[in-house]
CSV table of C-alpha atoms in Angstrom, one decimal:
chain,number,residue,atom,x,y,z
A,1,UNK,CA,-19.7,10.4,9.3
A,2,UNK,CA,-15.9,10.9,9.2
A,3,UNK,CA,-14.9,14.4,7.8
A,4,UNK,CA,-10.9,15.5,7.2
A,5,UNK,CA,-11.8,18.4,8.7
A,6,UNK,CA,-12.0,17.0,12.1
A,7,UNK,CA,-8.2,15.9,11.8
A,8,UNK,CA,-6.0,17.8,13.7
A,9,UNK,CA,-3.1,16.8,11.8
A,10,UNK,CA,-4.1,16.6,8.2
A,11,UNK,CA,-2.0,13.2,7.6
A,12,UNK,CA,-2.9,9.9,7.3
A,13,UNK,CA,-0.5,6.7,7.4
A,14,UNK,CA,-0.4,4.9,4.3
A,15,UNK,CA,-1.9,1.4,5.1
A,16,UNK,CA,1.7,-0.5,4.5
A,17,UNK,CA,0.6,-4.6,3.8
A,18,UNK,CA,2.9,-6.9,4.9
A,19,UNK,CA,4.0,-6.3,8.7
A,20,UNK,CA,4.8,-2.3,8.5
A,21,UNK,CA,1.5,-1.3,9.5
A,22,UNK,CA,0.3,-2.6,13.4
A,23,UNK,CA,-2.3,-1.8,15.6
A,24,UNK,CA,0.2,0.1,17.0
A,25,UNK,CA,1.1,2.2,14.5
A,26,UNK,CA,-2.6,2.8,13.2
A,27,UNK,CA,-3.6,4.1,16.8
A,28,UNK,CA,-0.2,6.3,17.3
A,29,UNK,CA,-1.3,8.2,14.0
A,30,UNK,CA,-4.7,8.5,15.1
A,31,UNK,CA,-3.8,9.9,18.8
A,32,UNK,CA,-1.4,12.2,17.1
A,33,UNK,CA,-4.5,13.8,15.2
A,34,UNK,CA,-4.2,12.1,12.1
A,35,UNK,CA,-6.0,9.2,10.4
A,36,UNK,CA,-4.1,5.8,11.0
A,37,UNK,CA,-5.1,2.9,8.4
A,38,UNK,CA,-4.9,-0.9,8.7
A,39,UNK,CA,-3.4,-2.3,5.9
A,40,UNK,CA,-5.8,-5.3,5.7
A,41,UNK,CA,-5.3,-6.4,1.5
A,42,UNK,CA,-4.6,-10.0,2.4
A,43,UNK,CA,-6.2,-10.5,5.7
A,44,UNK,CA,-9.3,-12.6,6.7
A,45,UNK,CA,-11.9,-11.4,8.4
A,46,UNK,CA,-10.8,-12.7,11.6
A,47,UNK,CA,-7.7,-10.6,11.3
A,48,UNK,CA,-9.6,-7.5,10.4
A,49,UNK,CA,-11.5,-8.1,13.6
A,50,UNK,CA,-7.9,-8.8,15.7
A,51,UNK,CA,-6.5,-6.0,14.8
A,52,UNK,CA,-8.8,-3.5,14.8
A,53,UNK,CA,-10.2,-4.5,18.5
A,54,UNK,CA,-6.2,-3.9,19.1
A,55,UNK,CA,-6.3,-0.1,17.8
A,56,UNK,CA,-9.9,-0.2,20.0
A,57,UNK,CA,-7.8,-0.5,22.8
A,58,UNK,CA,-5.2,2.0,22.1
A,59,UNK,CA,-7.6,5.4,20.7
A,60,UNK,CA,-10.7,6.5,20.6
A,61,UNK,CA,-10.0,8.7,17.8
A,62,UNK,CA,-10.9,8.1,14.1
A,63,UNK,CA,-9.4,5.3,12.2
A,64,UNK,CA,-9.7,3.3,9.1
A,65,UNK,CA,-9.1,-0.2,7.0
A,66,UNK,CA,-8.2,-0.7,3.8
A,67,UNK,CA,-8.6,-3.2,1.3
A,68,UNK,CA,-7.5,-4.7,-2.2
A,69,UNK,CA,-10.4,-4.8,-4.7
A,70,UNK,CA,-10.1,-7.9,-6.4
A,71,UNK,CA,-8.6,-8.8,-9.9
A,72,UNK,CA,-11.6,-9.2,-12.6
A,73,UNK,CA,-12.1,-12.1,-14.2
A,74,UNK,CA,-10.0,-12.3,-17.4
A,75,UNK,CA,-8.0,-9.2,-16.3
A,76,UNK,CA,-4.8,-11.5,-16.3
A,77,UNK,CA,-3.3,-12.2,-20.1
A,78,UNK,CA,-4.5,-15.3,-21.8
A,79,UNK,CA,-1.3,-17.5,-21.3
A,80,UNK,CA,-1.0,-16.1,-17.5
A,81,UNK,CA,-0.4,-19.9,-16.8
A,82,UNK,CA,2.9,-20.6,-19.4
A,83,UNK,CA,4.3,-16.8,-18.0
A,84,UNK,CA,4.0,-17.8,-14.4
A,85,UNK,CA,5.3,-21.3,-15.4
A,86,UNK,CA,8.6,-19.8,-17.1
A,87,UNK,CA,9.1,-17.0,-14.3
A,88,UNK,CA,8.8,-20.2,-11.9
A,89,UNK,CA,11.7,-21.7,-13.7
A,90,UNK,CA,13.6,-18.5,-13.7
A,91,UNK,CA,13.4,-18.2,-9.8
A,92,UNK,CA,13.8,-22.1,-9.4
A,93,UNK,CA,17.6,-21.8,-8.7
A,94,UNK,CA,17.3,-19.2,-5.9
A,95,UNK,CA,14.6,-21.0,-4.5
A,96,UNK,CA,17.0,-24.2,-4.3
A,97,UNK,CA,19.5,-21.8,-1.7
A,98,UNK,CA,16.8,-21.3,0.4
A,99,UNK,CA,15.8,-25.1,0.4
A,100,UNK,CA,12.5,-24.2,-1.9
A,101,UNK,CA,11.5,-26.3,-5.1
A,102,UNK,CA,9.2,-23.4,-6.1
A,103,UNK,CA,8.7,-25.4,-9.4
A,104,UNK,CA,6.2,-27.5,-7.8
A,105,UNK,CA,5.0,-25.0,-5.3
A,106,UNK,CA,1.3,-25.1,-5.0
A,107,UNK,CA,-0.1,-21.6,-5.1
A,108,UNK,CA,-3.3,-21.0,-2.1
A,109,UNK,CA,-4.9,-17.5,-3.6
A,110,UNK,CA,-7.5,-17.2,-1.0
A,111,UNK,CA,-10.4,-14.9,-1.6
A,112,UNK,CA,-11.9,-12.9,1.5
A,113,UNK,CA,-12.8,-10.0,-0.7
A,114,UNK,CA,-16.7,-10.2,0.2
A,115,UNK,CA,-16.6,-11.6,3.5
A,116,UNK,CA,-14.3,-8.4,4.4
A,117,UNK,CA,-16.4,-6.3,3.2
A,118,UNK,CA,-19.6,-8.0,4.7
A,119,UNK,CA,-17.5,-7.8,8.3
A,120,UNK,CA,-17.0,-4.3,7.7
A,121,UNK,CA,-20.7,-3.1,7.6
A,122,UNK,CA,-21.6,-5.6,10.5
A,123,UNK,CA,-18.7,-3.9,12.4
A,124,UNK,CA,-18.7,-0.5,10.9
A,125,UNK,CA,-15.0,1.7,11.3
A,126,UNK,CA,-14.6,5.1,10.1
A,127,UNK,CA,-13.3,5.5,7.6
A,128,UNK,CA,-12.9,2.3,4.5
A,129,UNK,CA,-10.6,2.8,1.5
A,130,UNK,CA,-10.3,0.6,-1.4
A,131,UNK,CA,-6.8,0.0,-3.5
A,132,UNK,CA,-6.5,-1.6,-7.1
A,133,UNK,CA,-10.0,-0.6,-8.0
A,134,UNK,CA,-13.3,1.2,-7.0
A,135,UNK,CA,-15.9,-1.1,-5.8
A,136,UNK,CA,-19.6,-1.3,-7.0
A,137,UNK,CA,-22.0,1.4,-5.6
A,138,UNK,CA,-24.2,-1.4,-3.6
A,139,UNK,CA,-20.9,-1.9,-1.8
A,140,UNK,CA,-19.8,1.5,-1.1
A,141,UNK,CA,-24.0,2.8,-0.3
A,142,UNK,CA,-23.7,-0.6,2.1
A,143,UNK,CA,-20.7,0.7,3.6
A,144,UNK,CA,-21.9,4.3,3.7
A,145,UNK,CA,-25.6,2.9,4.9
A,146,UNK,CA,-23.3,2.3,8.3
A,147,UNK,CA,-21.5,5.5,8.9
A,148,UNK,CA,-18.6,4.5,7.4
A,149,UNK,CA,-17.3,7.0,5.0
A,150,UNK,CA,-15.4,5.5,2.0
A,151,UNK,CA,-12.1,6.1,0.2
A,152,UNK,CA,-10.2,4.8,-3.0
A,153,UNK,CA,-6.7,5.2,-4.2
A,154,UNK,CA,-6.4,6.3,-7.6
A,155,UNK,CA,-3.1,7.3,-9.9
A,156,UNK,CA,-4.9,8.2,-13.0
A,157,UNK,CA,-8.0,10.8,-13.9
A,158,UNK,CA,-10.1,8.2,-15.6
A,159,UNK,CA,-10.0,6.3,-12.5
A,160,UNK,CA,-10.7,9.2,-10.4
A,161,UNK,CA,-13.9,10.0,-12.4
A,162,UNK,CA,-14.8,6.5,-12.4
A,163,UNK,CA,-15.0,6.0,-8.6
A,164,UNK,CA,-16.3,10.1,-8.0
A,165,UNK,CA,-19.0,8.7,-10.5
A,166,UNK,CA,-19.9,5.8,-8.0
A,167,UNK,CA,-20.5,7.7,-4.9
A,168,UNK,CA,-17.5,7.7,-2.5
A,169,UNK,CA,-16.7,10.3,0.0
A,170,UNK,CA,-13.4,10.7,-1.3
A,171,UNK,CA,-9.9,10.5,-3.6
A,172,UNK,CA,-6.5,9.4,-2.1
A,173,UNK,CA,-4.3,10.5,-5.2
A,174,UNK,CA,-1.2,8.3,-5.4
A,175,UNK,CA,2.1,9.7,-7.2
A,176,UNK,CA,4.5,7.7,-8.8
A,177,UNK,CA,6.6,7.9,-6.1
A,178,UNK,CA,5.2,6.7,-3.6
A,179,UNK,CA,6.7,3.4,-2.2
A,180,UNK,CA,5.0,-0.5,-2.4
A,181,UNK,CA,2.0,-0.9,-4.8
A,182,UNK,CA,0.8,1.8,-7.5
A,183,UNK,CA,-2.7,1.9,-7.0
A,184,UNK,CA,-3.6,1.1,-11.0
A,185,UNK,CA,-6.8,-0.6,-11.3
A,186,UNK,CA,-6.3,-3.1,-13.8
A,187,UNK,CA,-2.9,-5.4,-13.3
A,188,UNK,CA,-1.6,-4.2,-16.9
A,189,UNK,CA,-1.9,-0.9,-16.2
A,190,UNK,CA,1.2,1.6,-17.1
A,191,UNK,CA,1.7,3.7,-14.2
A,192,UNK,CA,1.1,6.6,-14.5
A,193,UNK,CA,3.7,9.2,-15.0
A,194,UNK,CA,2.2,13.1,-14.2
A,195,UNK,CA,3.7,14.7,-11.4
A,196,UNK,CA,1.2,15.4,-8.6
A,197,UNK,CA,1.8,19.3,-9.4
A,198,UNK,CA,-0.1,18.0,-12.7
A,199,UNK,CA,-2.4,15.3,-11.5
A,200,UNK,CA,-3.7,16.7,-8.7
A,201,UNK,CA,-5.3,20.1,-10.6
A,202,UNK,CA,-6.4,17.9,-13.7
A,203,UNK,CA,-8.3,15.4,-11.2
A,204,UNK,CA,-10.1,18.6,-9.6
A,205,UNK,CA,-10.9,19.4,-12.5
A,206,UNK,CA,-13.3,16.8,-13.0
A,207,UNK,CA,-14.1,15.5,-9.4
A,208,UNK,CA,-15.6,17.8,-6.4
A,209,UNK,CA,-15.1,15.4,-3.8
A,210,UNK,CA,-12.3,15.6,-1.0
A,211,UNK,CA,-8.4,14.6,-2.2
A,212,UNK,CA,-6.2,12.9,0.1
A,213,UNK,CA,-2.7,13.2,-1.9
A,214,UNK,CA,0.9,11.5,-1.3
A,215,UNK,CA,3.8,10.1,-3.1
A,216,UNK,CA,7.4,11.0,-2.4
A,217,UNK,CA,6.4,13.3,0.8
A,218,UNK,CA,9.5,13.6,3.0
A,219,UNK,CA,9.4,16.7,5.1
A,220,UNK,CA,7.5,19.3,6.0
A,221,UNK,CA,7.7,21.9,3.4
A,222,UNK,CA,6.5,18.2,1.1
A,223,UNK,CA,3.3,18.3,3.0
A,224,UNK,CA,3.0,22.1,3.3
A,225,UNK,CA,2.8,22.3,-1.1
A,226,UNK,CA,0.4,19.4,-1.5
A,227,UNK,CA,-2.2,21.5,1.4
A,228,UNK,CA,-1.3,24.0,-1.3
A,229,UNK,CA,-2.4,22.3,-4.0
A,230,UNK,CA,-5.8,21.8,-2.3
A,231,UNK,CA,-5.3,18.6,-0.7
A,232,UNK,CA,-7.8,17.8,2.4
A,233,UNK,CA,-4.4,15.7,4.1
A,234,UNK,CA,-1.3,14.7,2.8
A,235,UNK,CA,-0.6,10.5,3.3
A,236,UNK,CA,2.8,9.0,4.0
A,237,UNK,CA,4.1,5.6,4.6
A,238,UNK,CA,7.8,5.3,3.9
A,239,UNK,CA,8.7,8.0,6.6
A,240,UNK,CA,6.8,5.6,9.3
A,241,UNK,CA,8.8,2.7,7.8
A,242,UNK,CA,11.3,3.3,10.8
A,243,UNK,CA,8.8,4.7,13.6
A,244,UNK,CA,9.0,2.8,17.3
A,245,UNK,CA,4.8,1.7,16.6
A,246,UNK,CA,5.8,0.2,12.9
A,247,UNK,CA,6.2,-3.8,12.4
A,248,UNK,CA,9.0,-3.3,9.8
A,249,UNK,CA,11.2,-5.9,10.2
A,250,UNK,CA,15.0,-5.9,11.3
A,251,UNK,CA,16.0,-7.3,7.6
A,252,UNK,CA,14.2,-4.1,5.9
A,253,UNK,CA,14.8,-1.9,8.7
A,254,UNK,CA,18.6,-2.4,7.9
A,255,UNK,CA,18.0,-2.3,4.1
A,256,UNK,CA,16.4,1.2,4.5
A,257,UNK,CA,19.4,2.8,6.2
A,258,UNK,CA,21.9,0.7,4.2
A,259,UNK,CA,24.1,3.2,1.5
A,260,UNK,CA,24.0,-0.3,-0.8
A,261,UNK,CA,20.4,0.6,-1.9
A,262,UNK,CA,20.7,4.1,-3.0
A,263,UNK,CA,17.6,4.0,-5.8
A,264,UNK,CA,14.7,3.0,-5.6
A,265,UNK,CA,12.0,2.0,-9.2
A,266,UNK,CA,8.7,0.4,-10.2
A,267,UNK,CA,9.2,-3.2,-10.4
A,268,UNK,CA,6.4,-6.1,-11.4
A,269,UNK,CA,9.5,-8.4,-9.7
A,270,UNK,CA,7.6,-10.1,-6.6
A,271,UNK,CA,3.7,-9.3,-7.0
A,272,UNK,CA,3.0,-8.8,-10.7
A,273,UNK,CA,2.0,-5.3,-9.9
A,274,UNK,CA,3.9,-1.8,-10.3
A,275,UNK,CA,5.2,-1.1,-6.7
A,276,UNK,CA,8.4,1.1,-6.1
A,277,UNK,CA,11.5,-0.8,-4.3
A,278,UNK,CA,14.5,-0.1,-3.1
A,279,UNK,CA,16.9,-1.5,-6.5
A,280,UNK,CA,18.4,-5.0,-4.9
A,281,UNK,CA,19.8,-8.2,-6.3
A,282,UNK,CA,16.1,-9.8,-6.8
A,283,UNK,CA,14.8,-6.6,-9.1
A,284,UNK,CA,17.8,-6.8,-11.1
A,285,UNK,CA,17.5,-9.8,-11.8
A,286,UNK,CA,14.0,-10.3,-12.4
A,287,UNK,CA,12.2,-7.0,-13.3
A,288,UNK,CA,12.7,-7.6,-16.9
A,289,UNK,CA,11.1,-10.8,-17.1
A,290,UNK,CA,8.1,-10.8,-14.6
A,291,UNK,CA,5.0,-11.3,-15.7
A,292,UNK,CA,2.0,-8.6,-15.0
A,293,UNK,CA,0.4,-11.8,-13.5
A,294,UNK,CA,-1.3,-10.7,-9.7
A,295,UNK,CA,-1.9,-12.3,-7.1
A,296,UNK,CA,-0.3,-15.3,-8.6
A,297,UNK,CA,2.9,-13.9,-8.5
A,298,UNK,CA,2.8,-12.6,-5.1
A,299,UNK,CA,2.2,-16.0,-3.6
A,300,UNK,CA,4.9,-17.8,-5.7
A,301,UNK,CA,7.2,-15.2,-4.5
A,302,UNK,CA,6.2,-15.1,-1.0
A,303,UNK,CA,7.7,-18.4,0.2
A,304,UNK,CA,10.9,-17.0,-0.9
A,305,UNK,CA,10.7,-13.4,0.5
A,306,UNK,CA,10.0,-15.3,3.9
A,307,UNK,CA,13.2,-17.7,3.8
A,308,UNK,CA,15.4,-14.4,2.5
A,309,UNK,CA,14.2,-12.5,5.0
A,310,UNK,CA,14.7,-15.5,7.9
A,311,UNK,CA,18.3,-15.7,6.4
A,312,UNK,CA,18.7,-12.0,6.6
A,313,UNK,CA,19.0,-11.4,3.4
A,314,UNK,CA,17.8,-8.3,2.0
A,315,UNK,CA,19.1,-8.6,-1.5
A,316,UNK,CA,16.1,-11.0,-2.2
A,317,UNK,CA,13.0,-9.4,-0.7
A,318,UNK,CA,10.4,-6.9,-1.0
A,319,UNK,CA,11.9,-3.1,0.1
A,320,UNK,CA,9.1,-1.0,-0.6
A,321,UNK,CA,10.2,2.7,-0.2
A,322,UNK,CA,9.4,5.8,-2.0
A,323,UNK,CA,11.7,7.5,-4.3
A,324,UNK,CA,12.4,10.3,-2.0
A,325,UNK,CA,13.1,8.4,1.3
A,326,UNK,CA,15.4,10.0,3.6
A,327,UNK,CA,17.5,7.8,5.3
A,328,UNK,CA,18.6,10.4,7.9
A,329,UNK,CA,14.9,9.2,9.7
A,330,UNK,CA,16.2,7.4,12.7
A,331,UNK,CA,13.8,5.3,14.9
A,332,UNK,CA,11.4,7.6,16.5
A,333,UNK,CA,7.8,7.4,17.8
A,334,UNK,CA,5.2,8.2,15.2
A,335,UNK,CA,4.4,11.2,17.3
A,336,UNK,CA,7.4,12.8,16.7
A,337,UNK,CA,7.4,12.0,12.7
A,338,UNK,CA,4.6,13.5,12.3
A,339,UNK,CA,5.0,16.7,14.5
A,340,UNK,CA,8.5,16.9,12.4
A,341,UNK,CA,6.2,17.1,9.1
A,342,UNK,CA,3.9,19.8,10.5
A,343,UNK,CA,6.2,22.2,12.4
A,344,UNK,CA,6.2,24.9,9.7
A,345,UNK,CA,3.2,24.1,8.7
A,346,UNK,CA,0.8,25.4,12.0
């Protein structure tokens, strides 16, 4: 079974939904001695198997797939219908400049949760990790039962003790400033708001297993303290935003190095969950009045993201980045990134 200890670089690339994270990208983290992760939280099993028969073709070294647990029944608030309803009306108007009537937009929430996870033991990876919740312990012994060692994200101690409690091999701990989705495991969730200096001591506290830790990481001295704080590897994702391997688009790639989006918060704006963005037109807008309403609201925004960003516009789409990003990272290979975070760190 997969151990950190057989990385030769202890990093591992955030699994960035979306388009960020390719075959590509996975396998260039891998063959650069770290742990490369699909970002598969909306695919189908068929994509799962696509893409990771692409990083087959591109390392031999270890790799993993991640996953969005899915949303409880009656985890959403009661009236999750009238919010999503009103926040339709607020967007209506933007929608119109793109040629969208997303008032009568039919929302398609598919659900591949299982079958993932069933395609995953028939097909066992490396390494699985699990974001927005811990899964049961039949699925993570099923998973295990194959070789496969398993992972989830967690922000919070409960949630750390909940998912040590269940079995799994280990703990990515997620800071609050780490860029897209806060990994909370129930969509009204606050985030959480301990530093990692604090969070990561108080979850070893109570959990013996492994941590994987990120959030905000943007050199080397970055990765350097969190090894310090007893981290097993230290997982980025905005710094590979830029790399040569990633699928970030043009629109975002622009928007990353663009002196018009100097901040970055934790917006409910286009999913319905916390996720850190760089501050456009779209979260100003519309952070205040988004419901905590997920997946719904990231399919009623995503025919909009999709025109914005065909229009290039990046005022009105999703720029997931970390509080800390540097925007002195030009395009580079992966290789090279990550070599850059370890040089004074060998």
């Amino acid at each position: 079974m997969f151990s950190y200890d057989d990385l030769t670089t202890p990093i591992v690339g955030a699994p960035m939904a979306g388009g960020p994270t390719t075959p590509e990208l996975v396998a260039a983290v891998s063959n650069a001695g770290g742990l490369g992760m699909l970002a598969a939280g909306y695919y189908s099993p068929k994509q799962i198997e696509a893409d990771v028969l692409a990083v087959l073709k591109l390392t031999d070294k270890p790799f993993g797939v991640n996953l969005f647990s899915p949303t409880e029944p009656g985890e959403n608030p009661e009236d999750a219908e009238a919010l999503l309803q009103e926040y339709r009306a607020a967007l209506a108007p933007i929608g119109e400049k793109f040629g969208l009537d997303l008032l009568n937009y039919e929302l398609d929430i598919p659900d591949y949760y299982q079958a993932n996870v069933d395609w995953l033991v028939e097909n066992p990876v490396p390494v699985v990790t699990f974001t927005f919740g811990c899964p049961t312990v039949e699925t993570i012994q099923r998973l295990q039962s194959v070789g496969t060692s398993v992972g989830v994200m967690v922000t919070k101690v409960a949630d750390a003790e909940v998912s040590a409690s269940r079995g799994v091999n280990f703990l990515a701990v997620q800071g609050s400033d780490a860029g897209g989705h806060q990994s909370t495991f129930r969509v009204q969730d606050a985030v959480n708001e301990l530093s990692l200096e604090e969070l990561v001591p108080t979850i070893q506290e109570v959990c013996t297993v492994p941590l994987v830790v990120g959030g905000g990481v943007r050199a080397a001295e970055d990765v350097r303290h969190l090894l310090n704080l007893g981290a097993v590897a230290v997982q980025v994702g905005s710094l590979l935003l830029l790399s040569e391997e990633a699928g970030t688009n043009e629109v975002y790639r622009k928007a990353l190095l663009n002196s018009e989006y100097p901040e970055t918060c934790i917006t409910r704006a286009f999913t319905g969950r916390p996720a850190r963005a760089l501050v456009n037109d779209f979260v100003r807008e519309f952070d205040e009045i988004a419901p905590a309403v997920y997946p719904h609201l990231h399919y009623l925004t995503a025919p909009l993201r999709t025109a914005a960003k065909d229009a290039d516009d990046g005022s009105m789409i999703n720029l997931w980045a970390g509080s800390s990003f540097p925007r002195q990272y030009h395009k580079n290979s992966a290789k090279v990134m990550l070599d850059q975070l370890m040089w004074s760190n060998s």
